[in-house]
PDB file of C-alpha atoms in Angstrom:
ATOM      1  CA  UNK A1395     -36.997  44.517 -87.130  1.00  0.00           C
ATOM      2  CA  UNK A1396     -35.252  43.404 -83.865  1.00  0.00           C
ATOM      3  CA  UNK A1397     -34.539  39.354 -84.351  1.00  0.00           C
ATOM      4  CA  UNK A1398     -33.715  38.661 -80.719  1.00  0.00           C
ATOM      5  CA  UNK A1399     -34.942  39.163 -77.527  1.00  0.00           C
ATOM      6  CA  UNK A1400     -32.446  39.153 -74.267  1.00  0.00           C
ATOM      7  CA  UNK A1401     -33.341  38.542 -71.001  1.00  0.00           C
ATOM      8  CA  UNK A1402     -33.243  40.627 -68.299  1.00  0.00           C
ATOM      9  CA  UNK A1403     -32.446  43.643 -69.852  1.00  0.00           C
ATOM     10  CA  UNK A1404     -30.273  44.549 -67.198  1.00  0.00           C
ATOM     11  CA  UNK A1405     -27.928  42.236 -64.658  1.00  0.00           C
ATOM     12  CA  UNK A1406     -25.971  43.213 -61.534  1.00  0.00           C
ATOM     13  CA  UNK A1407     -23.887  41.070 -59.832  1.00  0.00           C
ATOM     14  CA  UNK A1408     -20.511  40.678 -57.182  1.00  0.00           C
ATOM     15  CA  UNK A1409     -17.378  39.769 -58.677  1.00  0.00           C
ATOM     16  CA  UNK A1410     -16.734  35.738 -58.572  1.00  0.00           C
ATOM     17  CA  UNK A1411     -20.594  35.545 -59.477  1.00  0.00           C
ATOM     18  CA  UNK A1412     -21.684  33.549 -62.600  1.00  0.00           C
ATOM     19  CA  UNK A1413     -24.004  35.775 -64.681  1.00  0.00           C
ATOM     20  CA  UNK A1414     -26.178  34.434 -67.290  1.00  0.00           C
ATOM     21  CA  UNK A1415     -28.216  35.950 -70.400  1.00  0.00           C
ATOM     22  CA  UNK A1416     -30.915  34.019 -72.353  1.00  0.00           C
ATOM     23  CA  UNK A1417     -31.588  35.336 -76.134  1.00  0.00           C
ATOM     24  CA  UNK A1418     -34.950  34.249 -78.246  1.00  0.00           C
ATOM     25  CA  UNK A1419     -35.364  34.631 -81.560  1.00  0.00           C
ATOM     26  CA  UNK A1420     -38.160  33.994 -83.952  1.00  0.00           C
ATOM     27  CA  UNK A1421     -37.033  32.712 -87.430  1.00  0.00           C
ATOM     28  CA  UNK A1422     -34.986  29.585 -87.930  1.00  0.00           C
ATOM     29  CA  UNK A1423     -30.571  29.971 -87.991  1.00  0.00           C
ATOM     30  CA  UNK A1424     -28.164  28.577 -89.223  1.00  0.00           C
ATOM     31  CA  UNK A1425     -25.575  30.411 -86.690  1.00  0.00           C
ATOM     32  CA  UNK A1426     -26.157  32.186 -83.837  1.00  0.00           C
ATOM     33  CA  UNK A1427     -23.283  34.695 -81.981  1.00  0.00           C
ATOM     34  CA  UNK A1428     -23.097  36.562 -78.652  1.00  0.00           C
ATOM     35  CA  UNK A1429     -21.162  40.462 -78.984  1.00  0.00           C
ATOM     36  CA  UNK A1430     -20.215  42.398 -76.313  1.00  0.00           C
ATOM     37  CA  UNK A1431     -20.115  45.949 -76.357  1.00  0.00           C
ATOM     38  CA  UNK A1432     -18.474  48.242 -73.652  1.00  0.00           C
ATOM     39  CA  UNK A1433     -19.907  51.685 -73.051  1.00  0.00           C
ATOM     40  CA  UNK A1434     -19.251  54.304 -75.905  1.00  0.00           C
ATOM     41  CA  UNK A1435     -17.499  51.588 -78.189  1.00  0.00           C
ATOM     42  CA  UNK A1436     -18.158  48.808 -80.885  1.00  0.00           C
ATOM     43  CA  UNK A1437     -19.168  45.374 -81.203  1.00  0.00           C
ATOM     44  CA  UNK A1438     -16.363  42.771 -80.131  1.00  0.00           C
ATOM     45  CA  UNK A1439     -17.147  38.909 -81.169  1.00  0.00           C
ATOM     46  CA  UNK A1440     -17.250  36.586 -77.972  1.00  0.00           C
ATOM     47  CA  UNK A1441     -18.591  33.337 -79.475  1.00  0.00           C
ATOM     48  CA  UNK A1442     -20.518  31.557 -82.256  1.00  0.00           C
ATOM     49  CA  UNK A1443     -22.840  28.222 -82.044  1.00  0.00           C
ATOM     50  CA  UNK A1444     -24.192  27.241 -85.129  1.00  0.00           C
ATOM     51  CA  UNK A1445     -27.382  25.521 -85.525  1.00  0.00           C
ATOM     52  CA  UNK A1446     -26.230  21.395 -84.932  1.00  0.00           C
ATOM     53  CA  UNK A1447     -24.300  22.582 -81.961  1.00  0.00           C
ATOM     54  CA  UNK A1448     -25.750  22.376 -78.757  1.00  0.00           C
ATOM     55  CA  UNK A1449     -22.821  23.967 -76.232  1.00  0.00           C
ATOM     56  CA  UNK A1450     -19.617  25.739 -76.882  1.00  0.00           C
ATOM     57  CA  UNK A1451     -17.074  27.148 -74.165  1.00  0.00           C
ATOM     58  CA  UNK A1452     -14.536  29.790 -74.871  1.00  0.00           C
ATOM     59  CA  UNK A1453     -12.108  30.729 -71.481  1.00  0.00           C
ATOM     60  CA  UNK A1454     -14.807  31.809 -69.074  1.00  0.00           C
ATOM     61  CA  UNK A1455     -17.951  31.739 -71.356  1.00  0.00           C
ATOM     62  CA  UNK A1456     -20.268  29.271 -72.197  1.00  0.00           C
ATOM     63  CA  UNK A1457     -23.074  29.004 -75.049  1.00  0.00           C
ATOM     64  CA  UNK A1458     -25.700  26.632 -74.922  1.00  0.00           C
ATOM     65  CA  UNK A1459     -28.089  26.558 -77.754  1.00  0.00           C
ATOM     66  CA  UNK A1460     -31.762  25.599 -78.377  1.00  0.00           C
ATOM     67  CA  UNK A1461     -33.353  25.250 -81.252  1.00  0.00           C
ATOM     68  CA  UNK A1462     -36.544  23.662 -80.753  1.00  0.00           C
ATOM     69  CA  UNK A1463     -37.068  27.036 -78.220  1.00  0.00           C
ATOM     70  CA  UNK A1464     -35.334  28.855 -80.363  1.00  0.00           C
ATOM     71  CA  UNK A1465     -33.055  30.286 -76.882  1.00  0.00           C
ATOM     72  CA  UNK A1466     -29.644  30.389 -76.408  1.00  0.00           C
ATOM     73  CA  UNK A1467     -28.033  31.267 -73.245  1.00  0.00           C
ATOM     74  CA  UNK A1468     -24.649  33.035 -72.309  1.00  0.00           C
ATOM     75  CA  UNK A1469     -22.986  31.942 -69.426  1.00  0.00           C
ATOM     76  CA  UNK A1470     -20.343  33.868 -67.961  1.00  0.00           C
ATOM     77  CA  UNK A1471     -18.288  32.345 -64.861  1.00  0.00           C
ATOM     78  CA  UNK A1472     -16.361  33.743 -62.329  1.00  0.00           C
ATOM     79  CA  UNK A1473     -17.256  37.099 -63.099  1.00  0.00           C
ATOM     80  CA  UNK A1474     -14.875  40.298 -63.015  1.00  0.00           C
ATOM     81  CA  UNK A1475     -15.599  43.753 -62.662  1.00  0.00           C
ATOM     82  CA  UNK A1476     -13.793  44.248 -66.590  1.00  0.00           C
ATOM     83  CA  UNK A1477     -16.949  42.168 -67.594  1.00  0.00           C
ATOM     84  CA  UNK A1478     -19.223  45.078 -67.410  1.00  0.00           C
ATOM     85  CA  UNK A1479     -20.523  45.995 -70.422  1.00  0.00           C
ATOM     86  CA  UNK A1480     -23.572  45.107 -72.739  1.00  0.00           C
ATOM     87  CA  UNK A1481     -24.200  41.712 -74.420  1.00  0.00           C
ATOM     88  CA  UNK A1482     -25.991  41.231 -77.427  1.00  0.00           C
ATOM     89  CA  UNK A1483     -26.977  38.038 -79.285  1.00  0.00           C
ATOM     90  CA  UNK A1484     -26.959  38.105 -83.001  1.00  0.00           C
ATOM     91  CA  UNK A1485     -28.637  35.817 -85.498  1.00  0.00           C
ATOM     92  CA  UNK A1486     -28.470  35.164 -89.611  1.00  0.00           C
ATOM     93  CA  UNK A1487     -32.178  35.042 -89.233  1.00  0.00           C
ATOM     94  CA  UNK A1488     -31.519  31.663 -91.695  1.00  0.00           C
ATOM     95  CA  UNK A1489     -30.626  33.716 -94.225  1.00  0.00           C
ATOM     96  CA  UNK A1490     -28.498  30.931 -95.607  1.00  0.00           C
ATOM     97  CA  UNK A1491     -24.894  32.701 -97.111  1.00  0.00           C
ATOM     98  CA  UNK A1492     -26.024  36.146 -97.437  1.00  0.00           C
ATOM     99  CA  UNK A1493     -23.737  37.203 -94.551  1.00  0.00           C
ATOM    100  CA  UNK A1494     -27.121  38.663 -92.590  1.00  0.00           C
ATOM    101  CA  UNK A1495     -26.316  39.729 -89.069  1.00  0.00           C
ATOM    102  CA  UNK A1496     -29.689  40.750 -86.646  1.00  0.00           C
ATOM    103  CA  UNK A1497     -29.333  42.143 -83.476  1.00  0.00           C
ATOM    104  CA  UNK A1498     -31.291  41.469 -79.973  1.00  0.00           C
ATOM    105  CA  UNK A1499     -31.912  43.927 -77.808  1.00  0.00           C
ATOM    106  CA  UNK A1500     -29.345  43.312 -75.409  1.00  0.00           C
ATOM    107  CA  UNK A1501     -28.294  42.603 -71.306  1.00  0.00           C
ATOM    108  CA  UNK A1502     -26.659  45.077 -69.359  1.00  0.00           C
ATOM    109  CA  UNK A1503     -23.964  43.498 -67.015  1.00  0.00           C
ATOM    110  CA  UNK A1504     -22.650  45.150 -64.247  1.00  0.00           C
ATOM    111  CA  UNK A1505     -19.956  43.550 -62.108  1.00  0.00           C
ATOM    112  CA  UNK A1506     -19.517  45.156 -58.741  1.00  0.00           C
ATOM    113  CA  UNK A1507     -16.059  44.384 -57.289  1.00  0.00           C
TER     114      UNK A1507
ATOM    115  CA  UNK B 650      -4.295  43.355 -88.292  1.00  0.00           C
ATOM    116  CA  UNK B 651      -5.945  47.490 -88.949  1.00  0.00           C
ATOM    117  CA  UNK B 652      -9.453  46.873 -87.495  1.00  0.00           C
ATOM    118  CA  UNK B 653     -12.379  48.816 -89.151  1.00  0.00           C
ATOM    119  CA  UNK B 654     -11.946  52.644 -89.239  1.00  0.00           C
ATOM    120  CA  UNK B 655     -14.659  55.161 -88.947  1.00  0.00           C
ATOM    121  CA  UNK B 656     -14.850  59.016 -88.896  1.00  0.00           C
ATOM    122  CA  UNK B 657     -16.039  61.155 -87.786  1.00  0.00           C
ATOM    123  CA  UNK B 658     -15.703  60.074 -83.917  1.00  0.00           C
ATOM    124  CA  UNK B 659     -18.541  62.312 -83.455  1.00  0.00           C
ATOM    125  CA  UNK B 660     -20.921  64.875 -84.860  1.00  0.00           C
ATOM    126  CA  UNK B 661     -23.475  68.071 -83.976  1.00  0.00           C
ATOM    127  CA  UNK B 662     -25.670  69.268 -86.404  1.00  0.00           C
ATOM    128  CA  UNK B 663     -28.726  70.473 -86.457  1.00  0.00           C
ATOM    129  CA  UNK B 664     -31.563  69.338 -87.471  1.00  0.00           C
ATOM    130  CA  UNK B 665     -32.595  69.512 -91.718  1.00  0.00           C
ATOM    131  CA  UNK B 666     -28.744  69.447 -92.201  1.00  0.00           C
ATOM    132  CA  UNK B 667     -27.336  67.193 -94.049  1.00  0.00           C
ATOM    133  CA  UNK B 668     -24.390  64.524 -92.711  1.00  0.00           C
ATOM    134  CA  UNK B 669     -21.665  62.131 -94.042  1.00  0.00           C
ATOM    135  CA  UNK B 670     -19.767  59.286 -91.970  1.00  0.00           C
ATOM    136  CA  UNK B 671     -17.239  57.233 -93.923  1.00  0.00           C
ATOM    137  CA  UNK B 672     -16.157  53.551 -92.684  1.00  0.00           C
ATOM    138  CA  UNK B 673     -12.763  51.951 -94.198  1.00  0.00           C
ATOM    139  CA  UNK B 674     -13.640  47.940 -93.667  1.00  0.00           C
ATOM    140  CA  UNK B 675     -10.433  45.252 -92.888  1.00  0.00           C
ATOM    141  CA  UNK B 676      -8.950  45.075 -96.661  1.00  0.00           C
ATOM    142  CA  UNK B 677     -10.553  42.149 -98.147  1.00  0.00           C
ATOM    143  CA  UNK B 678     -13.795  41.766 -96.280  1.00  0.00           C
ATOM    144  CA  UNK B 679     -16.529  41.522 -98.479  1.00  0.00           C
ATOM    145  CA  UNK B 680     -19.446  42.160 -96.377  1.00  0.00           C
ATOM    146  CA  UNK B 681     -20.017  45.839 -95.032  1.00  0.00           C
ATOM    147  CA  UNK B 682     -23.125  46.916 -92.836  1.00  0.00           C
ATOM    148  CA  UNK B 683     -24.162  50.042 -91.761  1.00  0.00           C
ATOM    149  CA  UNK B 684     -25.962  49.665 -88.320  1.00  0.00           C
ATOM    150  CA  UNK B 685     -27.823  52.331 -86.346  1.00  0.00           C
ATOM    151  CA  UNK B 686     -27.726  52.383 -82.485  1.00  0.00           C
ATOM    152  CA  UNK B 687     -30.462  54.220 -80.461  1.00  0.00           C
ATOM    153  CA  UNK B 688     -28.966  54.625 -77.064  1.00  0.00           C
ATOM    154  CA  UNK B 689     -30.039  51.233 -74.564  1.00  0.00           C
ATOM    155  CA  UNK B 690     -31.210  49.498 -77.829  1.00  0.00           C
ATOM    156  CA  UNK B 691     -29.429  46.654 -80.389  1.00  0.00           C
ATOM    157  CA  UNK B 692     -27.875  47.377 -83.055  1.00  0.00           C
ATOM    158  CA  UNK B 693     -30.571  47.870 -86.425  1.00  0.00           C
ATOM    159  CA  UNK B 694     -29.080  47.032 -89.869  1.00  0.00           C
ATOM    160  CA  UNK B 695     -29.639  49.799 -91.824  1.00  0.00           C
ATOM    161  CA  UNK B 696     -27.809  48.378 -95.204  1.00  0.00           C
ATOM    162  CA  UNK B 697     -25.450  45.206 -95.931  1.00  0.00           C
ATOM    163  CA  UNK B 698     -23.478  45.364 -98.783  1.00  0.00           C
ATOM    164  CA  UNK B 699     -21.473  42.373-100.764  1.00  0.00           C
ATOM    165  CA  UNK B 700     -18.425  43.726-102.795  1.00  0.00           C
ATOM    166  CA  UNK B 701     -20.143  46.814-103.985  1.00  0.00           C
ATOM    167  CA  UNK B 702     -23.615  45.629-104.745  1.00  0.00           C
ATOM    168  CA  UNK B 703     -26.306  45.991-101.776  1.00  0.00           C
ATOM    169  CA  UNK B 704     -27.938  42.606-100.195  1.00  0.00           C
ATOM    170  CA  UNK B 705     -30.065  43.906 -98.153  1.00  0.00           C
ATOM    171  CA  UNK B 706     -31.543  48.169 -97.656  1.00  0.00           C
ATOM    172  CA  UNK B 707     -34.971  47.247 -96.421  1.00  0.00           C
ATOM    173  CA  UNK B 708     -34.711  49.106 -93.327  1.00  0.00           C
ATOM    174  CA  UNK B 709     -32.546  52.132 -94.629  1.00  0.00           C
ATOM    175  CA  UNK B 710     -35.349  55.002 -95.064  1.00  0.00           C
ATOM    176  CA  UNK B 711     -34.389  55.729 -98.465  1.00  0.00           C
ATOM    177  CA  UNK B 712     -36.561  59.081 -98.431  1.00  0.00           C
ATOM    178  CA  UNK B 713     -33.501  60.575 -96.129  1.00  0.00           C
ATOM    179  CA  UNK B 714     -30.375  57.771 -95.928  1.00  0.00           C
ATOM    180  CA  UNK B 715     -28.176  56.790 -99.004  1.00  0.00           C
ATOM    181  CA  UNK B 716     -25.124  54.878 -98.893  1.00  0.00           C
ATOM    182  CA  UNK B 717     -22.583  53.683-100.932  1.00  0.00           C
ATOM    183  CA  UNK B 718     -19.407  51.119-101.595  1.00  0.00           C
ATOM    184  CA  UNK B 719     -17.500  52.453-104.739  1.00  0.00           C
ATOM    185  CA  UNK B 720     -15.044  49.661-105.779  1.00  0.00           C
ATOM    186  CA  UNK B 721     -16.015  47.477-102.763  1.00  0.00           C
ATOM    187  CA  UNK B 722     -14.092  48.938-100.011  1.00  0.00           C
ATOM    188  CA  UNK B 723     -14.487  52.098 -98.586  1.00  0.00           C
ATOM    189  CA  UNK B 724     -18.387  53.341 -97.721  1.00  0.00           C
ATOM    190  CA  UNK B 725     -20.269  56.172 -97.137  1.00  0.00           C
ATOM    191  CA  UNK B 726     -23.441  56.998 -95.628  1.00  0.00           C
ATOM    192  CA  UNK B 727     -25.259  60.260 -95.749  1.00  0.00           C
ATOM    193  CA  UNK B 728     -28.647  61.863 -94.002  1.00  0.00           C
ATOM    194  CA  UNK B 729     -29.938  64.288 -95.772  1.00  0.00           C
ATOM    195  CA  UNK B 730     -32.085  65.993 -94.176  1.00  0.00           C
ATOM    196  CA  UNK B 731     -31.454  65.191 -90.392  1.00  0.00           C
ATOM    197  CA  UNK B 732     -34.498  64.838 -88.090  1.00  0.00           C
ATOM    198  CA  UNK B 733     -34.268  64.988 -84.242  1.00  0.00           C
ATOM    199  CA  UNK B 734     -34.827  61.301 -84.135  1.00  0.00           C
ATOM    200  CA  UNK B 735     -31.492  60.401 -86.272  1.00  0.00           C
ATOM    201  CA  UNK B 736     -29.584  60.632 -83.009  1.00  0.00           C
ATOM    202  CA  UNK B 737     -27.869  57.926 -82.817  1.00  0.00           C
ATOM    203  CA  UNK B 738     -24.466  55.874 -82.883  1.00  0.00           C
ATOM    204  CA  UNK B 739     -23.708  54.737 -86.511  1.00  0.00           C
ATOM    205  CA  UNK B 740     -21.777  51.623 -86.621  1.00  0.00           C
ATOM    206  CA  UNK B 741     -19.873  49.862 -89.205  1.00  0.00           C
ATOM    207  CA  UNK B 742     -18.906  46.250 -89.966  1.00  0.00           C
ATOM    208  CA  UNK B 743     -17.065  44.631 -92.146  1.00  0.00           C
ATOM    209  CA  UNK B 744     -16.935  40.428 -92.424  1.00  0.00           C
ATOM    210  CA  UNK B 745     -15.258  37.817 -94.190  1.00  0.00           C
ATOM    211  CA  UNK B 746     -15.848  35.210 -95.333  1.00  0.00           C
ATOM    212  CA  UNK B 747     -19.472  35.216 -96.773  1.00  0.00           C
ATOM    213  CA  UNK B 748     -22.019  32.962 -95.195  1.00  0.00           C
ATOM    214  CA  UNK B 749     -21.272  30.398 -92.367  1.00  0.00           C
ATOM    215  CA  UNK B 750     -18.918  31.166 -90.053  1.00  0.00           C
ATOM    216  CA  UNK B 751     -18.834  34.914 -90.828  1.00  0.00           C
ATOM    217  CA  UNK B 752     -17.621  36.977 -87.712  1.00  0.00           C
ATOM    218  CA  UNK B 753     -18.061  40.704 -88.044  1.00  0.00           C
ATOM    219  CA  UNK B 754     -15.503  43.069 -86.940  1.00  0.00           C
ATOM    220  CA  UNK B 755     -16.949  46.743 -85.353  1.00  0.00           C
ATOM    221  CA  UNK B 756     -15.708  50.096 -85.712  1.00  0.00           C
ATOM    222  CA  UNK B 757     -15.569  52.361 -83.036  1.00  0.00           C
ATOM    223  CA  UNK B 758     -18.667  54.054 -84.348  1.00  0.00           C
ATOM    224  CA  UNK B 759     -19.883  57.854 -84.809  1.00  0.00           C
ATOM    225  CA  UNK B 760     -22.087  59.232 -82.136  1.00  0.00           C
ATOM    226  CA  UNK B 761     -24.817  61.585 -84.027  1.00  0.00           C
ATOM    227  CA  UNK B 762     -26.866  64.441 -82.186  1.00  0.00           C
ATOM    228  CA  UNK B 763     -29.336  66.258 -84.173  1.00  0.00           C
ATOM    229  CA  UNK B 764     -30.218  69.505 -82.262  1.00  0.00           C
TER     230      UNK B 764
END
């Protein structure tokens, strides 16, 4: 079964826009990690936030992190058109060190330039 | 670094054949997964293995899938037979190290249409 849940499904903004995708999950973490996949290709690792953490930043992105909601959000600034592409957040569904890796459903970006 | 290699690229078959993708992980990645990707879904673990033993098959329908990790590197996964509803992109991962902190690395995939 699907762990997360990302909302909206699908995103469309201008270039220079900020877009931002939220992510729920149901079972408690101990990591939680935003992907981004372009169309036709794999996964590629943006970010990870583990459970004490409550904000990261990486270039452009930002990951905030709730776990009393159990929602994390992905925050993407100054968007570019090369940002297009799907986003999916990933959780070890507190699976402790067995490595587990579940899947949301995903956001579909599109940056209009 | 190589990343993680898949082939084929793609695949036709039709549908009661049988099928075989192979996935070469990062050398000395423990963790391998086999994910399957129905078009506008997430990604759905099909089978995580550690070294060569599995951690995890629950959703692999074992009356059709099998897949294996001889010696803890290379992995195969096979449909056998095919239904309409296997169409899908199979996706392999590979991560190190084990547990917190683990970042997966993606293959490029292997689209499968059943016809």
């Amino acid at each position: 079964s699907q762990q997360g849940e990302e909302d909206p499904q699908a995103l469309s903004i201008q270039e220079g826009e900020n877009a931002t995708m939220n992510c729920s999950y149901k079972t408690s973490i101990n990591n939680l990690q935003w992907y981004r996949q372009n169309s036709g290709r794999g996964l590629v690792h943006l970010i990870l936030i583990r459970s004490n953490e409550r904000e990261k930043h990486s270039g452009r992105l930002r990951v905030t992190l709730d776990t009393s909601k159990k929602s994390s959000s992905l925050l993407i600034t100054a968007s570019r058109a090369a940002d297009t592409a799907s986003y999916f957040c990933a959780t070890d569904g507190g699976s402790g060190n067995t490595g587990k890796l579940i899947f949301g459903q995903g956001t579909t970006l599109q940056v209009k330039p | 670094e190589a990343g993680v290699a898949q082939s084929p690229r793609y695949k036709i078959i039709e549908k009661r054949q049988s099928v075989a993708f192979w996935c070469n992980p990062i050398s000395g990645h423990a963790t391998l997964y086999w994910y399957q990707q129905i078009l506008g879904q997430g990604p759905k673990l099909l089978i995580q293995f550690q070294n060569n033993g599995v951690v995890d098959d629950s959703q692999l329908p074992k009356d059709r899938f099998s897949a294996e990790r001889l010696k803890g590197v290379d992995s195969t996964l096979k449909i056998q037979p095919a239904k309409l509803e296997d169409s899908a992109v199979y996706l392999c991962a590979s991560s190190f190290p084990q547990g917190a902190g683990l970042l997966a690395f993606f293959g490029q995939g292997t689209r499968l249409t059943v016809v």
